[in-house]
Amino acid sequence: MKKLYKKIFLYFLLFLAVITAFIAWANHHVESKAKNHLYKTAAEVPATNVGLVLGTSRKLINGHNNLYFEYRIKAAVELFKSGKVKHLLVSGDNHIKGYDEPEDMRQALIAAGVPDSCITLDYAGFRTLDSIIRCWKVFGQTNFVVISQEFHNERAVFLASCYGLNISAYNAQNVDNYYGLRTQIREYFARVKAILDVYVLKKKPKFLGEPVQIKL
């Protein structure tokens, strides 16, 4: 019986080692695909027509403001006011009543001085993959700049590259390690899922629908 337990334990350690190695490889692969497409200052960002702002909740579960949301809005406003983008496509989730990421982003952008006529809402950005592909196939953009935190931008650029899109990304200010620890841990597994989605599962957006013209 002891030999059986020892064998099971060794198999478990081997399985754990394989999983750990795959997670490490997935993160390195995503970062390497994205590293030449990310920008830290607005002045460096190549000018283009549309900036795609990736959604997140405006408030945390405890009711406090979500810094990820605030910093993304700030970055989007910087790009718009510097003339690096002419229009902002805000893409997020609104499938639950009373929860509307695109509308929250629109209101925040307007409050920061972006004209409503320069904002388009994508209500079906349920995942990063959906937001990227919908920006391309529904909203007709093949050259755009993604706006989110660096860790998120890396995954977004990686996903875009898997579909032949050569896009850039502007890194919004990140949050400190303590505030964002859970998000950072979750991102490791999100990258594994992204790789499985494009290379194995061949995932598609939940919704596409009719083309929508962005008025520039």
Backbone as JSON, one array per atom type, in Angstrom:
{
  "sequence": "MKKLYKKIFLYFLLFLAVITAFIAWANHHVESKAKNHLYKTAAEVPATNVGLVLGTSRKLINGHNNLYFEYRIKAAVELFKSGKVKHLLVSGDNHIKGYDEPEDMRQALIAAGVPDSCITLDYAGFRTLDSIIRCWKVFGQTNFVVISQEFHNERAVFLASCYGLNISAYNAQNVDNYYGLRTQIREYFARVKAILDVYVLKKKPKFLGEPVQIKL",
  "N": [[0.83, -1.21, 0.0], [1.98, 1.24, 0.75], [3.79, 1.61, -1.31], [2.04, 2.07, -3.41], [0.83, 4.51, -2.64], [3.09, 6.09, -2.71], [3.7, 6.03, -5.44], [1.42, 7.26, -6.49], [1.74, 9.78, -5.37], [4.1, 10.62, -6.61], [3.26, 10.72, -9.27], [1.43, 12.77, -9.0], [3.13, 14.9, -8.35], [4.55, 15.05, -10.74], [2.49, 15.73, -12.53], [1.82, 18.21, -11.44], [4.18, 19.6, -11.93], [4.21, 19.65, -14.73], [1.91, 21.18, -15.28], [2.62, 23.61, -14.04], [4.85, 24.3, -15.59], [3.62, 24.64, -18.06], [1.93, 26.82, -17.57], [3.86, 28.78, -17.04], [5.17, 28.83, -19.54], [3.03, 29.68, -21.17], [2.55, 32.29, -20.25], [5.01, 33.5, -20.87], [4.98, 33.21, -23.65], [2.78, 34.78, -24.45], [3.64, 37.33, -23.59], [5.96, 37.65, -25.17], [4.92, 37.8, -27.73], [3.64, 40.21, -27.63], [5.4, 42.25, -26.91], [6.62, 44.19, -28.58], [4.65, 45.91, -29.27], [3.51, 47.49, -27.38], [2.99, 50.54, -25.61], [4.13, 53.11, -23.43], [3.83, 55.81, -23.09], [1.75, 58.48, -24.25], [2.77, 59.97, -26.34], [4.35, 58.2, -27.77], [2.62, 56.47, -29.02], [1.42, 55.14, -32.06], [-0.44, 57.13, -34.33], [-3.89, 56.68, -34.95], [-7.22, 55.88, -36.1], [-9.12, 54.8, -34.26], [-9.51, 54.08, -30.81], [-9.62, 51.33, -28.73], [-11.23, 50.74, -25.84], [-10.95, 48.61, -23.22], [-13.28, 46.93, -21.19], [-14.17, 47.16, -17.69], [-15.42, 46.81, -14.34], [-16.97, 49.68, -12.84], [-17.13, 50.06, -10.14], [-15.94, 48.41, -7.19], [-16.67, 45.3, -5.47], [-16.95, 45.97, -2.82], [-17.9, 48.51, -2.98], [-16.16, 50.59, -3.38], [-14.31, 52.82, -5.56], [-13.11, 51.53, -8.65], [-9.84, 51.26, -9.43], [-8.61, 50.29, -11.72], [-10.52, 50.81, -13.68], [-10.68, 53.65, -13.51], [-8.08, 54.44, -14.26], [-7.91, 53.44, -16.85], [-9.81, 54.99, -18.17], [-8.62, 57.49, -17.87], [-6.29, 57.11, -19.42], [-7.43, 56.71, -21.94], [-8.61, 59.2, -22.4], [-6.32, 60.77, -22.48], [-5.1, 59.85, -24.87], [-7.06, 60.6, -26.72], [-7.29, 63.41, -26.41], [-4.74, 64.18, -27.09], [-4.73, 63.77, -29.73], [-4.07, 61.35, -30.8], [-5.92, 59.36, -31.25], [-9.06, 59.4, -32.94], [-11.53, 58.56, -32.25], [-13.34, 56.72, -29.78], [-13.93, 53.44, -28.96], [-15.81, 51.78, -26.74], [-15.77, 48.85, -25.02], [-17.51, 46.32, -23.45], [-19.16, 44.47, -20.8], [-22.64, 43.92, -20.34], [-24.59, 42.17, -19.53], [-26.04, 41.66, -17.27], [-28.76, 42.96, -15.48], [-28.63, 46.32, -14.51], [-25.93, 46.42, -14.52], [-23.52, 47.79, -16.41], [-20.96, 48.1, -18.24], [-20.02, 49.42, -20.72], [-21.71, 51.74, -20.83], [-21.08, 52.97, -18.4], [-18.41, 53.61, -18.91], [-18.73, 55.36, -21.05], [-20.07, 57.53, -19.83], [-18.11, 58.35, -18.01], [-16.06, 59.14, -19.74], [-17.28, 61.26, -21.12], [-17.65, 63.02, -18.98], [-15.02, 63.65, -18.62], [-14.46, 65.22, -20.74], [-14.61, 64.23, -23.36], [-16.3, 64.3, -26.41], [-19.65, 63.12, -26.87], [-20.29, 62.29, -29.41], [-17.99, 61.18, -30.31], [-17.73, 58.72, -29.29], [-18.33, 55.28, -29.28], [-20.37, 52.53, -28.41], [-19.84, 49.2, -27.46], [-21.69, 46.61, -26.62], [-21.3, 43.93, -26.33], [-18.87, 42.99, -25.46], [-17.9, 40.67, -23.95], [-15.7, 39.15, -23.27], [-12.12, 39.54, -23.53], [-11.27, 38.48, -25.98], [-13.68, 38.58, -27.44], [-14.05, 41.38, -27.58], [-11.84, 42.21, -29.12], [-12.16, 40.81, -31.6], [-14.71, 41.65, -32.38], [-14.29, 44.39, -32.68], [-12.87, 44.34, -34.99], [-14.44, 42.71, -36.87], [-17.14, 43.5, -36.59], [-17.14, 46.29, -36.15], [-15.43, 47.1, -38.08], [-12.64, 47.69, -37.95], [-9.24, 47.43, -38.58], [-6.86, 48.41, -37.86], [-6.04, 49.55, -34.93], [-5.82, 50.96, -31.58], [-5.39, 49.44, -28.5], [-6.6, 50.01, -25.23], [-5.74, 49.61, -22.01], [-4.61, 48.14, -18.87], [-1.11, 47.13, -18.66], [-0.71, 44.29, -18.35], [-3.12, 43.3, -19.28], [-3.24, 44.39, -21.83], [-1.16, 42.99, -23.05], [-2.22, 40.42, -23.35], [-4.4, 41.05, -24.99], [-3.17, 42.03, -27.34], [-1.78, 39.74, -28.07], [-3.95, 38.0, -28.66], [-5.08, 39.4, -30.81], [-2.98, 39.19, -32.66], [-3.11, 36.52, -33.27], [-5.18, 36.4, -35.02], [-4.28, 37.67, -37.19], [-4.15, 40.41, -36.95], [-2.45, 43.42, -36.72], [-1.91, 45.26, -34.25], [-1.63, 48.05, -31.92], [-0.96, 48.99, -28.47], [-1.85, 50.93, -25.65], [-0.54, 51.44, -22.53], [-2.34, 51.8, -19.69], [-2.1, 53.38, -16.46], [-0.92, 51.25, -13.92], [-2.08, 49.43, -11.01], [-1.09, 49.26, -7.52], [0.84, 46.5, -6.18], [-0.37, 45.24, -3.97], [-3.06, 46.04, -4.1], [-3.79, 44.99, -6.57], [-3.29, 42.24, -6.48], [-4.91, 39.87, -6.6], [-6.01, 40.12, -9.15], [-3.69, 39.98, -10.7], [-2.84, 37.35, -10.21], [-5.0, 35.95, -11.28], [-4.67, 36.64, -13.93], [-2.55, 35.05, -14.86], [-3.75, 32.58, -15.3], [-5.7, 33.35, -17.07], [-4.24, 33.8, -19.34], [-3.39, 31.28, -20.03], [-5.87, 30.21, -20.67], [-6.47, 31.84, -22.86], [-4.61, 30.98, -24.76], [-5.42, 28.31, -25.08], [-7.97, 28.82, -26.06], [-7.51, 29.95, -28.63], [-5.69, 28.27, -29.95], [-6.49, 25.64, -29.52], [-9.3, 25.26, -28.84], [-10.49, 26.95, -30.63], [-12.12, 29.24, -30.25], [-14.93, 31.46, -30.67], [-16.42, 34.76, -30.84], [-19.17, 35.44, -28.62], [-21.33, 36.84, -29.65], [-21.81, 38.27, -32.89], [-23.18, 39.64, -35.24], [-24.74, 42.32, -37.2], [-22.75, 44.52, -39.28], [-21.35, 47.55, -37.93], [-21.02, 50.92, -38.51], [-18.46, 53.1, -37.66], [-18.57, 56.47, -37.07], [-16.38, 58.76, -38.07]],
  "CA": [[0.0, 0.0, 0.0], [2.86, 2.4, 0.81], [4.33, 1.79, -2.65], [0.97, 2.66, -4.21], [0.73, 5.91, -2.25], [4.29, 6.77, -3.2], [3.56, 6.18, -6.88], [0.39, 8.29, -6.72], [2.33, 11.07, -4.99], [5.06, 10.97, -7.65], [2.47, 11.12, -10.44], [0.86, 14.08, -8.68], [4.21, 15.88, -8.48], [4.83, 15.19, -12.17], [1.37, 16.49, -13.09], [1.96, 19.59, -10.97], [5.32, 20.19, -12.63], [3.79, 19.9, -16.11], [0.97, 22.31, -15.26], [3.39, 24.82, -13.72], [5.67, 24.62, -16.76], [2.73, 25.13, -19.13], [1.51, 28.17, -17.19], [5.02, 29.66, -17.24], [5.36, 28.99, -20.98], [1.91, 30.47, -21.71], [2.78, 33.69, -19.93], [6.15, 33.97, -21.67], [4.56, 33.25, -25.05], [1.93, 35.96, -24.62], [4.47, 38.52, -23.45], [6.89, 37.78, -26.3], [4.13, 38.2, -28.9], [3.12, 41.57, -27.47], [6.37, 43.2, -26.36], [6.98, 45.28, -29.49], [3.43, 46.62, -29.65], [2.99, 48.19, -26.21], [3.55, 51.87, -25.42], [3.94, 53.6, -22.07], [3.47, 57.23, -23.13], [0.87, 58.81, -25.37], [3.57, 60.49, -27.45], [4.92, 57.08, -28.52], [1.58, 55.67, -29.67], [1.14, 55.51, -33.46], [-1.76, 57.72, -34.52], [-4.85, 55.85, -35.66], [-8.57, 56.43, -35.98], [-9.95, 54.27, -33.16], [-8.96, 53.49, -29.61], [-10.53, 50.35, -28.13], [-11.1, 50.73, -24.39], [-11.45, 47.34, -22.7], [-14.15, 47.21, -20.06], [-14.09, 46.59, -16.35], [-16.47, 47.42, -13.52], [-16.65, 51.01, -12.31], [-17.05, 49.93, -8.68], [-15.6, 47.1, -6.65], [-17.75, 44.67, -4.7], [-17.11, 46.71, -1.55], [-18.46, 49.83, -3.26], [-15.1, 51.56, -3.66], [-14.0, 53.02, -6.97], [-12.16, 50.58, -9.23], [-8.72, 52.02, -10.0], [-8.39, 49.83, -13.09], [-11.48, 51.57, -14.49], [-10.3, 55.07, -13.52], [-6.83, 54.62, -15.0], [-8.18, 53.21, -18.27], [-10.48, 56.19, -18.67], [-7.6, 58.54, -17.93], [-5.43, 56.83, -20.56], [-8.22, 56.93, -23.15], [-8.75, 60.65, -22.55], [-5.0, 61.26, -22.9], [-4.91, 59.57, -26.29], [-8.02, 61.39, -27.51], [-6.96, 64.84, -26.36], [-3.45, 64.39, -27.75], [-4.94, 63.58, -31.16], [-3.57, 60.05, -31.25], [-7.1, 58.66, -31.76], [-10.17, 60.29, -33.25], [-12.79, 57.98, -31.78], [-13.15, 55.71, -28.75], [-14.88, 52.34, -28.92], [-15.76, 51.22, -25.39], [-16.29, 47.49, -25.17], [-17.62, 45.66, -22.15], [-20.24, 43.54, -20.46], [-23.85, 44.49, -19.74], [-25.6, 41.11, -19.62], [-26.81, 41.63, -16.03], [-29.52, 44.2, -15.28], [-28.0, 47.21, -13.56], [-24.47, 46.38, -14.68], [-23.34, 48.23, -17.79], [-19.61, 48.63, -18.38], [-19.89, 50.42, -21.78], [-22.36, 52.99, -20.47], [-20.27, 53.6, -17.35], [-17.23, 54.2, -19.55], [-19.18, 56.52, -21.84], [-20.34, 58.64, -18.92], [-16.84, 58.81, -17.46], [-15.35, 59.84, -20.8], [-17.96, 62.54, -21.34], [-17.32, 63.86, -17.83], [-13.63, 64.06, -18.75], [-14.34, 66.14, -21.86], [-14.69, 63.6, -24.68], [-17.67, 64.47, -26.95], [-20.43, 61.89, -27.01], [-20.25, 61.91, -30.83], [-16.71, 60.51, -30.56], [-17.73, 57.49, -28.49], [-19.23, 54.21, -29.72], [-20.49, 51.5, -27.37], [-19.95, 47.78, -27.82], [-22.31, 45.97, -25.45], [-21.07, 42.48, -26.34], [-17.47, 42.71, -25.17], [-17.95, 39.83, -22.74], [-14.33, 38.73, -22.99], [-11.14, 40.26, -24.34], [-11.34, 37.93, -27.33], [-14.88, 39.15, -28.09], [-13.83, 42.8, -27.86], [-10.88, 42.34, -30.22], [-12.71, 40.33, -32.87], [-15.85, 42.51, -32.73], [-13.73, 45.65, -33.18], [-12.46, 44.04, -36.37], [-15.47, 42.19, -37.77], [-18.4, 44.23, -36.48], [-16.93, 47.73, -36.27], [-14.65, 47.34, -39.29], [-11.32, 48.26, -37.69], [-8.1, 46.51, -38.68], [-5.71, 49.11, -37.28], [-6.55, 50.31, -33.79], [-4.98, 50.88, -30.39], [-6.1, 48.93, -27.33], [-6.31, 50.79, -24.03], [-5.97, 48.9, -20.75], [-3.34, 47.99, -18.16], [-0.11, 46.4, -19.44], [-0.93, 42.85, -18.34], [-4.3, 43.05, -20.11], [-2.86, 44.72, -23.19], [-0.34, 41.91, -23.59], [-3.13, 39.35, -23.78], [-5.21, 41.56, -26.1], [-2.32, 42.07, -28.53], [-1.54, 38.35, -28.44], [-5.15, 37.5, -29.31], [-5.19, 40.06, -32.11], [-1.97, 38.64, -33.57], [-3.55, 35.18, -33.69], [-6.15, 36.58, -36.09], [-3.64, 38.42, -38.26], [-4.27, 41.85, -36.73], [-1.22, 44.04, -36.23], [-2.4, 46.42, -33.52], [-0.78, 48.57, -30.85], [-1.67, 49.11, -27.2], [-1.38, 51.97, -24.73], [-0.64, 50.95, -21.16], [-2.86, 52.66, -18.63], [-1.4, 53.24, -15.18], [-1.26, 50.04, -13.19], [-2.33, 49.62, -9.58], [0.01, 48.68, -6.75], [0.8, 45.03, -6.08], [-1.31, 44.8, -2.95], [-4.42, 46.27, -4.6], [-4.1, 44.18, -7.74], [-2.72, 40.9, -6.37], [-5.84, 38.86, -7.08], [-6.1, 40.27, -10.59], [-2.45, 39.49, -11.28], [-2.87, 35.89, -10.14], [-6.01, 35.5, -12.24], [-4.16, 36.85, -15.28], [-1.74, 33.9, -15.26], [-4.65, 31.54, -15.81], [-6.4, 33.91, -18.23], [-3.37, 33.64, -20.5], [-3.5, 29.86, -20.39], [-7.17, 30.06, -21.34], [-6.39, 32.51, -24.16], [-3.88, 30.09, -25.65], [-6.3, 27.19, -25.38], [-9.09, 29.32, -26.88], [-7.15, 30.2, -30.04], [-4.93, 27.18, -30.56], [-7.12, 24.33, -29.33], [-10.75, 25.29, -28.86], [-10.94, 27.79, -31.76], [-13.28, 29.99, -29.75], [-15.45, 32.59, -31.43], [-17.21, 35.65, -29.99], [-20.52, 34.98, -28.31], [-22.2, 37.5, -30.62], [-21.22, 39.15, -33.89], [-24.26, 40.53, -35.67], [-24.56, 43.16, -38.37], [-21.67, 45.52, -39.18], [-21.69, 48.88, -37.4], [-20.06, 51.9, -39.01], [-18.03, 54.13, -36.73], [-18.55, 57.75, -37.75], [-15.19, 59.5, -37.68]],
  "C": [[0.87, 1.27, 0.0], [3.45, 2.7, -0.57], [3.31, 2.44, -3.57], [0.83, 4.14, -3.92], [1.92, 6.71, -2.78], [4.2, 7.02, -4.69], [2.53, 7.26, -7.22], [0.96, 9.67, -6.44], [3.31, 11.54, -6.07], [4.34, 11.42, -8.93], [1.86, 12.51, -10.23], [1.91, 15.17, -8.84], [4.55, 16.12, -9.95], [3.75, 16.02, -12.85], [1.49, 17.96, -12.71], [3.09, 20.31, -11.69], [4.95, 20.54, -14.07], [2.86, 21.11, -16.19], [1.7, 23.62, -15.01], [4.22, 25.27, -14.91], [4.81, 25.19, -17.89], [2.26, 26.55, -18.83], [2.64, 29.16, -17.42], [5.26, 29.9, -18.73], [4.27, 29.88, -21.59], [2.12, 31.96, -21.45], [3.94, 34.27, -20.73], [5.75, 34.14, -23.13], [3.71, 34.49, -25.33], [2.76, 37.23, -24.57], [5.39, 38.73, -24.66], [6.16, 38.22, -27.57], [3.75, 39.68, -28.85], [4.18, 42.63, -27.25], [6.7, 44.38, -27.28], [5.78, 46.14, -29.89], [2.84, 47.46, -28.52], [3.73, 49.51, -26.01], [3.17, 52.42, -24.05], [3.59, 55.09, -22.0], [2.63, 57.51, -24.37], [1.66, 59.28, -26.58], [4.12, 59.38, -28.33], [3.89, 56.34, -29.37], [1.38, 56.1, -31.12], [-0.28, 56.04, -33.6], [-2.64, 56.79, -35.34], [-6.24, 56.41, -35.42], [-9.27, 56.05, -34.67], [-9.1, 53.72, -32.02], [-10.01, 52.57, -29.0], [-10.27, 50.27, -26.63], [-11.74, 49.45, -23.85], [-12.14, 47.56, -21.35], [-13.75, 46.53, -18.76], [-15.13, 47.31, -15.51], [-16.02, 48.77, -12.96], [-16.44, 50.95, -10.79], [-16.61, 48.51, -8.31], [-16.77, 46.55, -5.85], [-18.01, 45.41, -3.4], [-17.63, 48.13, -1.74], [-17.43, 50.9, -3.56], [-14.89, 51.69, -5.17], [-12.95, 52.0, -7.43], [-11.06, 51.36, -9.94], [-8.4, 51.56, -11.43], [-9.28, 50.61, -14.05], [-11.0, 53.02, -14.63], [-9.06, 55.31, -14.37], [-7.02, 54.36, -16.49], [-8.87, 54.43, -18.9], [-9.48, 57.33, -18.84], [-6.71, 58.35, -19.15], [-6.16, 57.09, -21.88], [-8.37, 58.42, -23.43], [-7.42, 61.26, -23.02], [-4.78, 61.04, -24.4], [-5.82, 60.43, -27.16], [-7.6, 62.85, -27.55], [-5.62, 65.16, -27.0], [-3.55, 64.18, -29.26], [-4.45, 62.25, -31.7], [-4.71, 59.15, -31.75], [-8.21, 59.68, -31.98], [-11.47, 59.83, -32.6], [-12.46, 56.89, -30.76], [-14.29, 54.69, -28.8], [-14.76, 51.69, -27.55], [-16.48, 49.88, -25.4], [-16.32, 46.79, -23.82], [-18.89, 44.84, -22.02], [-21.44, 44.31, -19.92], [-24.97, 43.46, -19.68], [-26.43, 40.97, -18.35], [-27.49, 42.98, -15.84], [-28.85, 45.05, -14.19], [-26.49, 47.23, -13.62], [-24.15, 46.67, -16.14], [-21.98, 48.9, -17.95], [-19.49, 49.67, -19.5], [-20.52, 51.77, -21.42], [-21.6, 53.71, -19.37], [-19.03, 54.27, -17.94], [-17.62, 55.43, -20.36], [-19.39, 57.74, -20.94], [-19.05, 59.22, -18.34], [-16.04, 59.59, -18.5], [-15.96, 61.21, -21.08], [-17.64, 63.51, -20.21], [-15.89, 64.39, -17.92], [-13.39, 64.92, -20.0], [-14.34, 65.53, -23.25], [-16.11, 63.76, -25.21], [-18.37, 63.12, -27.13], [-20.39, 61.37, -28.45], [-18.98, 61.15, -31.19], [-16.58, 59.21, -29.77], [-18.74, 56.51, -29.09], [-19.21, 53.1, -28.68], [-20.62, 50.12, -27.98], [-20.45, 47.04, -26.58], [-22.02, 44.47, -25.37], [-19.59, 42.13, -26.17], [-17.36, 41.88, -23.9], [-16.58, 39.34, -22.3], [-13.39, 39.56, -23.86], [-11.17, 39.78, -25.78], [-12.52, 38.51, -28.09], [-14.64, 40.6, -28.49], [-12.92, 43.0, -29.06], [-11.51, 41.96, -31.56], [-13.89, 41.2, -33.31], [-15.36, 43.86, -33.25], [-13.35, 45.51, -34.65], [-13.67, 43.71, -37.26], [-16.79, 42.94, -37.72], [-18.2, 45.72, -36.75], [-15.92, 48.1, -37.36], [-13.26, 47.91, -39.11], [-10.23, 47.18, -37.77], [-6.83, 47.12, -38.09], [-6.22, 50.0, -36.16], [-5.6, 50.16, -32.61], [-5.85, 50.45, -29.2], [-5.66, 49.74, -26.1], [-6.72, 50.0, -22.79], [-4.65, 48.88, -19.98], [-2.41, 47.06, -18.95], [-0.39, 44.9, -19.5], [-2.1, 42.46, -19.25], [-3.99, 43.32, -21.58], [-2.04, 43.61, -23.84], [-1.22, 40.78, -24.12], [-3.96, 39.8, -24.99], [-4.41, 41.57, -27.4], [-2.02, 40.66, -29.01], [-2.75, 37.79, -29.19], [-5.31, 38.1, -30.69], [-4.21, 39.46, -33.11], [-2.37, 37.26, -34.08], [-4.57, 35.24, -34.82], [-5.6, 37.48, -37.2], [-3.75, 39.92, -38.12], [-2.99, 42.39, -36.11], [-1.58, 45.34, -35.53], [-1.37, 46.88, -32.5], [-1.62, 48.7, -29.58], [-1.02, 50.18, -26.33], [-1.62, 51.51, -23.31], [-1.16, 52.02, -20.21], [-2.05, 52.42, -17.35], [-1.86, 51.97, -14.47], [-1.55, 50.38, -11.73], [-1.2, 48.96, -8.8], [-0.22, 47.18, -6.55], [-0.22, 44.54, -5.07], [-2.75, 44.9, -3.47], [-4.77, 45.28, -5.7], [-3.62, 42.75, -7.68], [-3.64, 39.83, -6.95], [-5.98, 38.91, -8.6], [-4.86, 39.72, -11.28], [-2.39, 37.97, -11.28], [-3.84, 35.33, -11.18], [-5.51, 35.62, -13.67], [-3.29, 35.68, -15.76], [-2.62, 32.82, -15.9], [-5.45, 32.03, -17.01], [-5.55, 33.74, -19.49], [-3.35, 32.18, -20.97], [-4.79, 29.64, -21.17], [-7.14, 30.7, -22.73], [-5.69, 31.62, -25.18], [-4.73, 28.88, -26.05], [-7.45, 27.62, -26.3], [-8.71, 29.43, -28.35], [-6.47, 29.02, -30.71], [-5.63, 25.82, -30.52], [-8.63, 24.38, -29.56], [-11.33, 26.1, -30.02], [-12.19, 28.59, -31.39], [-13.65, 31.15, -30.65], [-16.21, 33.51, -30.47], [-18.61, 35.12, -29.76], [-21.52, 35.57, -29.28], [-21.35, 38.26, -31.63], [-22.29, 40.12, -34.37], [-23.88, 41.36, -36.88], [-23.41, 44.15, -38.18], [-22.18, 46.87, -38.69], [-20.6, 49.85, -37.87], [-19.74, 52.93, -37.93], [-17.89, 55.44, -37.51], [-17.38, 58.59, -37.23], [-15.31, 60.97, -38.02]]
}
